[in-house]
């Protein structure tokens, strides 16, 4: 059972990212402010949901949220500053894009480099504990999946429409056979 908030009585925003462990494509993050009375029995950590459930939830989250936004850090940025900093950058971009300024952030994970000036708390496995972080995990994952599906047609050899850029055996075999694409993260162990 997900909790509605971490800190009562403030405009609280949940943040999560998707694509950190991938070999290709950007890292996506989402920031979501839910109304205090929001409730949805299906909502959970995006990894616990089917693809169909995630896409069912996305319009519900977008229509119900007080505010939501998605931020991205490219494969080039990941290679330039590292994946952890790029994840924080994507989260910061999502928070800064919100139409309502949050008073408090709850971040999935155990650390965050905060340049927003907004007080925050990191929560390990927060996407399975708090509704706003779970909602952010669903948006980050579905928007990233949309992107990977779109670029899959450009480079069909890698199977991104199925693996979404994650390091599967087939994905690594395709890199070995075809080399790297412009979307691959060159600083990652690709083979």
Tab-separated table of N, CA, C and O in Angstrom, residues 5-83:
chain	number	residue	atom	x	y	z
A	5	UNK	N	1.883	10.737	1.086
A	5	UNK	CA	2.923	11.770	1.180
A	5	UNK	C	3.951	11.415	2.243
A	5	UNK	O	3.711	10.585	3.117
A	6	UNK	N	5.084	12.067	2.181
A	6	UNK	CA	6.171	11.910	3.141
A	6	UNK	C	6.057	12.991	4.213
A	6	UNK	O	6.245	12.755	5.382
A	7	UNK	N	5.756	14.216	3.761
A	7	UNK	CA	5.685	15.371	4.659
A	7	UNK	C	4.319	16.021	4.456
A	7	UNK	O	4.004	16.503	3.371
A	8	UNK	N	3.518	16.030	5.492
A	8	UNK	CA	2.146	16.540	5.395
A	8	UNK	C	2.127	18.067	5.342
A	8	UNK	O	2.975	18.737	5.928
A	9	UNK	N	1.142	18.599	4.594
A	9	UNK	CA	0.884	20.032	4.614
A	9	UNK	C	1.792	20.884	3.746
A	9	UNK	O	1.815	22.105	3.880
A	10	UNK	N	2.568	20.252	2.861
A	10	UNK	CA	3.412	21.013	1.922
A	10	UNK	C	3.125	20.533	0.501
A	10	UNK	O	2.580	19.449	0.313
A	11	UNK	N	3.506	21.350	-0.484
A	11	UNK	CA	3.387	20.927	-1.887
A	11	UNK	C	4.585	20.015	-2.147
A	11	UNK	O	5.718	20.478	-2.284
A	12	UNK	N	4.299	18.722	-2.146
A	12	UNK	CA	5.365	17.722	-2.235
A	12	UNK	C	5.427	17.135	-3.637
A	12	UNK	O	4.411	16.834	-4.240
A	13	UNK	N	6.647	16.959	-4.115
A	13	UNK	CA	6.880	16.438	-5.461
A	13	UNK	C	7.704	15.163	-5.379
A	13	UNK	O	8.752	15.146	-4.730
A	14	UNK	N	7.247	14.110	-6.038
A	14	UNK	CA	8.005	12.869	-6.137
A	14	UNK	C	8.826	12.855	-7.414
A	14	UNK	O	8.373	13.328	-8.455
A	15	UNK	N	10.056	12.326	-7.329
A	15	UNK	CA	10.958	12.258	-8.496
A	15	UNK	C	11.533	10.856	-8.646
A	15	UNK	O	11.905	10.230	-7.657
A	16	UNK	N	11.631	10.416	-9.879
A	16	UNK	CA	12.279	9.143	-10.175
A	16	UNK	C	12.830	9.186	-11.591
A	16	UNK	O	12.440	10.036	-12.388
A	17	UNK	N	13.751	8.263	-11.874
A	17	UNK	CA	14.347	8.209	-13.211
A	17	UNK	C	14.150	6.833	-13.828
A	17	UNK	O	13.816	5.876	-13.141
A	18	UNK	N	14.391	6.761	-15.137
A	18	UNK	CA	14.348	5.487	-15.862
A	18	UNK	C	15.489	5.458	-16.865
A	18	UNK	O	15.802	6.471	-17.479
A	19	UNK	N	16.104	4.289	-16.991
A	19	UNK	CA	17.133	4.103	-18.005
A	19	UNK	C	18.556	4.240	-17.513
A	19	UNK	O	19.485	4.328	-18.315
A	20	UNK	N	18.744	4.227	-16.210
A	20	UNK	CA	20.097	4.396	-15.676
A	20	UNK	C	21.021	3.236	-16.067
A	20	UNK	O	22.182	3.431	-16.355
A	21	UNK	N	20.475	2.013	-16.070
A	21	UNK	CA	21.299	0.835	-16.362
A	21	UNK	C	21.382	0.457	-17.831
A	21	UNK	O	21.898	-0.604	-18.174
A	22	UNK	N	20.890	1.316	-18.711
A	22	UNK	CA	20.880	1.009	-20.150
A	22	UNK	C	22.231	1.244	-20.806
A	22	UNK	O	23.040	2.018	-20.307
A	23	UNK	N	22.437	0.612	-21.947
A	23	UNK	CA	23.659	0.816	-22.728
A	23	UNK	C	23.456	1.894	-23.791
A	23	UNK	O	24.415	2.402	-24.345
A	24	UNK	N	22.190	2.213	-24.065
A	24	UNK	CA	21.886	3.164	-25.134
A	24	UNK	C	20.742	4.082	-24.726
A	24	UNK	O	19.896	3.714	-23.910
A	25	UNK	N	20.753	5.267	-25.320
A	25	UNK	CA	19.676	6.217	-25.120
A	25	UNK	C	19.869	7.094	-23.894
A	25	UNK	O	20.772	6.874	-23.091
A	26	UNK	N	19.019	8.104	-23.773
A	26	UNK	CA	19.110	9.041	-22.659
A	26	UNK	C	18.582	8.439	-21.357
A	26	UNK	O	17.972	7.363	-21.362
A	27	UNK	N	18.822	9.137	-20.261
A	27	UNK	CA	18.167	8.824	-18.997
A	27	UNK	C	17.014	9.818	-18.880
A	27	UNK	O	17.166	10.997	-19.211
A	28	UNK	N	15.863	9.325	-18.493
A	28	UNK	CA	14.662	10.153	-18.332
A	28	UNK	C	14.330	10.259	-16.847
A	28	UNK	O	14.557	9.301	-16.100
A	29	UNK	N	13.785	11.383	-16.440
A	29	UNK	CA	13.303	11.534	-15.066
A	29	UNK	C	11.968	12.249	-15.118
A	29	UNK	O	11.690	13.007	-16.048
A	30	UNK	N	11.153	12.005	-14.109
A	30	UNK	CA	9.875	12.705	-14.007
A	30	UNK	C	9.724	13.266	-12.605
A	30	UNK	O	10.280	12.737	-11.641
A	31	UNK	N	8.972	14.356	-12.531
A	31	UNK	CA	8.628	14.998	-11.270
A	31	UNK	C	7.111	15.119	-11.254
A	31	UNK	O	6.525	15.588	-12.234
A	32	UNK	N	6.480	14.671	-10.178
A	32	UNK	CA	5.024	14.664	-10.104
A	32	UNK	C	4.533	15.194	-8.757
A	32	UNK	O	4.998	14.747	-7.706
A	33	UNK	N	3.623	16.150	-8.822
A	33	UNK	CA	2.924	16.633	-7.629
A	33	UNK	C	1.487	16.131	-7.732
A	33	UNK	O	0.764	16.496	-8.658
A	34	UNK	N	1.102	15.259	-6.822
A	34	UNK	CA	-0.261	14.715	-6.818
A	34	UNK	C	-1.121	15.485	-5.821
A	34	UNK	O	-0.615	15.977	-4.812
A	35	UNK	N	-2.438	15.561	-6.072
A	35	UNK	CA	-3.311	16.185	-5.075
A	35	UNK	C	-3.361	15.309	-3.815
A	35	UNK	O	-3.194	14.091	-3.918
A	36	UNK	N	-3.589	15.906	-2.639
A	36	UNK	CA	-3.586	15.136	-1.385
A	36	UNK	C	-4.587	13.979	-1.357
A	36	UNK	O	-4.353	12.966	-0.705
A	37	UNK	N	-5.682	14.111	-2.112
A	37	UNK	CA	-6.716	13.073	-2.096
A	37	UNK	C	-6.556	12.046	-3.227
A	37	UNK	O	-7.427	11.212	-3.443
A	38	UNK	N	-5.425	12.081	-3.940
A	38	UNK	CA	-5.241	11.154	-5.065
A	38	UNK	C	-5.206	9.720	-4.569
A	38	UNK	O	-4.609	9.413	-3.544
A	39	UNK	N	-5.837	8.844	-5.323
A	39	UNK	CA	-5.833	7.431	-4.981
A	39	UNK	C	-5.993	6.610	-6.261
A	39	UNK	O	-6.772	6.976	-7.142
A	40	UNK	N	-5.222	5.550	-6.390
A	40	UNK	CA	-5.362	4.639	-7.520
A	40	UNK	C	-4.798	3.285	-7.093
A	40	UNK	O	-3.623	3.186	-6.734
A	41	UNK	N	-5.634	2.260	-7.134
A	41	UNK	CA	-5.235	0.930	-6.653
A	41	UNK	C	-4.174	0.261	-7.525
A	41	UNK	O	-3.435	-0.596	-7.053
A	42	UNK	N	-4.098	0.643	-8.793
A	42	UNK	CA	-3.131	0.038	-9.707
A	42	UNK	C	-1.725	0.634	-9.541
A	42	UNK	O	-0.727	-0.053	-9.741
A	43	UNK	N	-1.648	1.897	-9.139
A	43	UNK	CA	-0.359	2.601	-9.072
A	43	UNK	C	0.648	1.871	-8.189
A	43	UNK	O	0.341	1.482	-7.067
A	44	UNK	N	1.856	1.698	-8.742
A	44	UNK	CA	2.940	1.032	-8.025
A	44	UNK	C	4.247	1.406	-8.719
A	44	UNK	O	4.240	2.058	-9.761
A	45	UNK	N	5.353	0.971	-8.149
A	45	UNK	CA	6.658	1.094	-8.790
A	45	UNK	C	6.522	0.560	-10.220
A	45	UNK	O	5.986	-0.542	-10.408
A	46	UNK	N	6.973	1.328	-11.213
A	46	UNK	CA	6.774	0.935	-12.618
A	46	UNK	C	7.345	-0.447	-12.941
A	46	UNK	O	6.844	-1.132	-13.819
A	47	UNK	N	8.385	-0.865	-12.208
A	47	UNK	CA	8.981	-2.188	-12.459
A	47	UNK	C	8.048	-3.325	-12.027
A	47	UNK	O	8.220	-4.460	-12.445
A	48	UNK	N	7.063	-3.030	-11.182
A	48	UNK	CA	6.107	-4.033	-10.716
A	48	UNK	C	4.870	-4.107	-11.628
A	48	UNK	O	3.990	-4.932	-11.404
A	49	UNK	N	4.819	-3.223	-12.618
A	49	UNK	CA	3.658	-3.143	-13.506
A	49	UNK	C	3.994	-3.701	-14.881
A	49	UNK	O	5.151	-3.694	-15.293
A	50	UNK	N	2.963	-4.130	-15.594
A	50	UNK	CA	3.165	-4.539	-16.984
A	50	UNK	C	3.234	-3.274	-17.845
A	50	UNK	O	2.811	-2.189	-17.408
A	51	UNK	N	3.722	-3.432	-19.059
A	51	UNK	CA	3.776	-2.302	-19.986
A	51	UNK	C	2.366	-1.723	-20.199
A	51	UNK	O	2.174	-0.509	-20.182
A	52	UNK	N	1.396	-2.598	-20.370
A	52	UNK	CA	0.003	-2.177	-20.575
A	52	UNK	C	-0.494	-1.355	-19.374
A	52	UNK	O	-1.129	-0.311	-19.548
A	53	UNK	N	-0.197	-1.796	-18.160
A	53	UNK	CA	-0.623	-1.078	-16.948
A	53	UNK	C	0.040	0.303	-16.859
A	53	UNK	O	-0.602	1.284	-16.483
A	54	UNK	N	1.323	0.361	-17.213
A	54	UNK	CA	2.029	1.662	-17.178
A	54	UNK	C	1.362	2.658	-18.128
A	54	UNK	O	1.147	3.810	-17.773
A	55	UNK	N	1.051	2.191	-19.341
A	55	UNK	CA	0.428	3.092	-20.321
A	55	UNK	C	-1.033	3.410	-19.973
A	55	UNK	O	-1.540	4.440	-20.385
A	56	UNK	N	-1.679	2.536	-19.228
A	56	UNK	CA	-3.025	2.821	-18.711
A	56	UNK	C	-2.958	3.932	-17.654
A	56	UNK	O	-3.820	4.796	-17.586
A	57	UNK	N	-1.939	3.857	-16.817
A	57	UNK	CA	-1.789	4.817	-15.715
A	57	UNK	C	-1.331	6.201	-16.172
A	57	UNK	O	-1.684	7.198	-15.547
A	58	UNK	N	-0.550	6.258	-17.239
A	58	UNK	CA	0.040	7.538	-17.646
A	58	UNK	C	-0.988	8.667	-17.813
A	58	UNK	O	-0.822	9.723	-17.189
A	59	UNK	N	-2.071	8.486	-18.610
A	59	UNK	CA	-3.028	9.592	-18.743
A	59	UNK	C	-3.757	9.916	-17.431
A	59	UNK	O	-4.099	11.074	-17.187
A	60	UNK	N	-3.949	8.904	-16.591
A	60	UNK	CA	-4.594	9.136	-15.288
A	60	UNK	C	-3.702	10.036	-14.431
A	60	UNK	O	-4.171	11.003	-13.825
A	61	UNK	N	-2.413	9.729	-14.398
A	61	UNK	CA	-1.450	10.537	-13.629
A	61	UNK	C	-1.405	11.956	-14.185
A	61	UNK	O	-1.495	12.933	-13.440
A	62	UNK	N	-1.282	12.062	-15.515
A	62	UNK	CA	-1.155	13.382	-16.137
A	62	UNK	C	-2.388	14.250	-15.904
A	62	UNK	O	-2.267	15.451	-15.668
A	63	UNK	N	-3.574	13.639	-15.963
A	63	UNK	CA	-4.812	14.412	-15.774
A	63	UNK	C	-5.075	14.723	-14.302
A	63	UNK	O	-5.647	15.760	-13.984
A	64	UNK	N	-4.658	13.843	-13.398
A	64	UNK	CA	-4.940	14.027	-11.970
A	64	UNK	C	-3.910	14.902	-11.266
A	64	UNK	O	-4.224	15.522	-10.248
A	65	UNK	N	-2.683	14.924	-11.765
A	65	UNK	CA	-1.597	15.627	-11.077
A	65	UNK	C	-1.858	17.128	-10.989
A	65	UNK	O	-2.436	17.728	-11.900
A	66	UNK	N	-1.400	17.711	-9.895
A	66	UNK	CA	-1.389	19.170	-9.750
A	66	UNK	C	-0.418	19.723	-10.794
A	66	UNK	O	-0.683	20.717	-11.455
A	67	UNK	N	0.713	19.028	-10.945
A	67	UNK	CA	1.719	19.363	-11.967
A	67	UNK	C	2.591	18.138	-12.205
A	67	UNK	O	2.777	17.323	-11.302
A	68	UNK	N	3.105	18.030	-13.431
A	68	UNK	CA	4.048	16.957	-13.754
A	68	UNK	C	4.962	17.446	-14.875
A	68	UNK	O	4.590	18.325	-15.652
A	69	UNK	N	6.155	16.892	-14.929
A	69	UNK	CA	7.095	17.231	-15.997
A	69	UNK	C	8.107	16.095	-16.145
A	69	UNK	O	8.328	15.325	-15.216
A	70	UNK	N	8.693	16.043	-17.336
A	70	UNK	CA	9.704	15.040	-17.641
A	70	UNK	C	10.987	15.770	-18.035
A	70	UNK	O	10.945	16.766	-18.747
A	71	UNK	N	12.120	15.280	-17.540
A	71	UNK	CA	13.427	15.835	-17.889
A	71	UNK	C	14.300	14.748	-18.485
A	71	UNK	O	14.126	13.561	-18.169
A	72	UNK	N	15.229	15.132	-19.332
A	72	UNK	CA	16.066	14.176	-20.059
A	72	UNK	C	17.526	14.606	-19.988
A	72	UNK	O	17.829	15.799	-20.039
A	73	UNK	N	18.417	13.629	-19.890
A	73	UNK	CA	19.850	13.861	-20.084
A	73	UNK	C	20.305	12.882	-21.164
A	73	UNK	O	20.041	11.681	-21.080
A	74	UNK	N	20.942	13.415	-22.192
A	74	UNK	CA	21.307	12.625	-23.377
A	74	UNK	C	22.452	11.649	-23.107
A	74	UNK	O	23.168	11.764	-22.106
A	75	UNK	N	22.627	10.723	-24.038
A	75	UNK	CA	23.748	9.770	-23.958
A	75	UNK	C	25.081	10.520	-23.939
A	75	UNK	O	26.005	10.123	-23.224
A	76	UNK	N	25.169	11.635	-24.692
A	76	UNK	CA	26.403	12.442	-24.702
A	76	UNK	C	26.654	13.054	-23.327
A	76	UNK	O	27.788	13.067	-22.847
A	77	UNK	N	25.590	13.550	-22.704
A	77	UNK	CA	25.742	14.116	-21.353
A	77	UNK	C	26.130	13.032	-20.344
A	77	UNK	O	26.969	13.268	-19.476
A	78	UNK	N	25.545	11.851	-20.489
A	78	UNK	CA	25.891	10.722	-19.615
A	78	UNK	C	27.384	10.412	-19.750
A	78	UNK	O	28.086	10.254	-18.755
A	79	UNK	N	27.868	10.341	-20.992
A	79	UNK	CA	29.291	10.065	-21.231
A	79	UNK	C	30.187	11.181	-20.698
A	79	UNK	O	31.296	10.943	-20.259
A	80	UNK	N	29.686	12.397	-20.743
A	80	UNK	CA	30.480	13.555	-20.327
A	80	UNK	C	30.568	13.702	-18.806
A	80	UNK	O	31.621	13.999	-18.270
A	81	UNK	N	29.431	13.489	-18.096
A	81	UNK	CA	29.432	13.775	-16.651
A	81	UNK	C	29.225	12.548	-15.769
A	81	UNK	O	29.328	12.653	-14.555
A	82	UNK	N	28.906	11.413	-16.308
A	82	UNK	CA	28.628	10.112	-15.697
A	82	UNK	C	27.126	9.934	-15.450
A	82	UNK	O	26.376	10.895	-15.372
A	83	UNK	N	26.710	8.680	-15.326
A	83	UNK	CA	25.285	8.352	-15.270
A	83	UNK	C	24.608	8.886	-14.008
A	83	UNK	O	23.468	9.332	-14.050
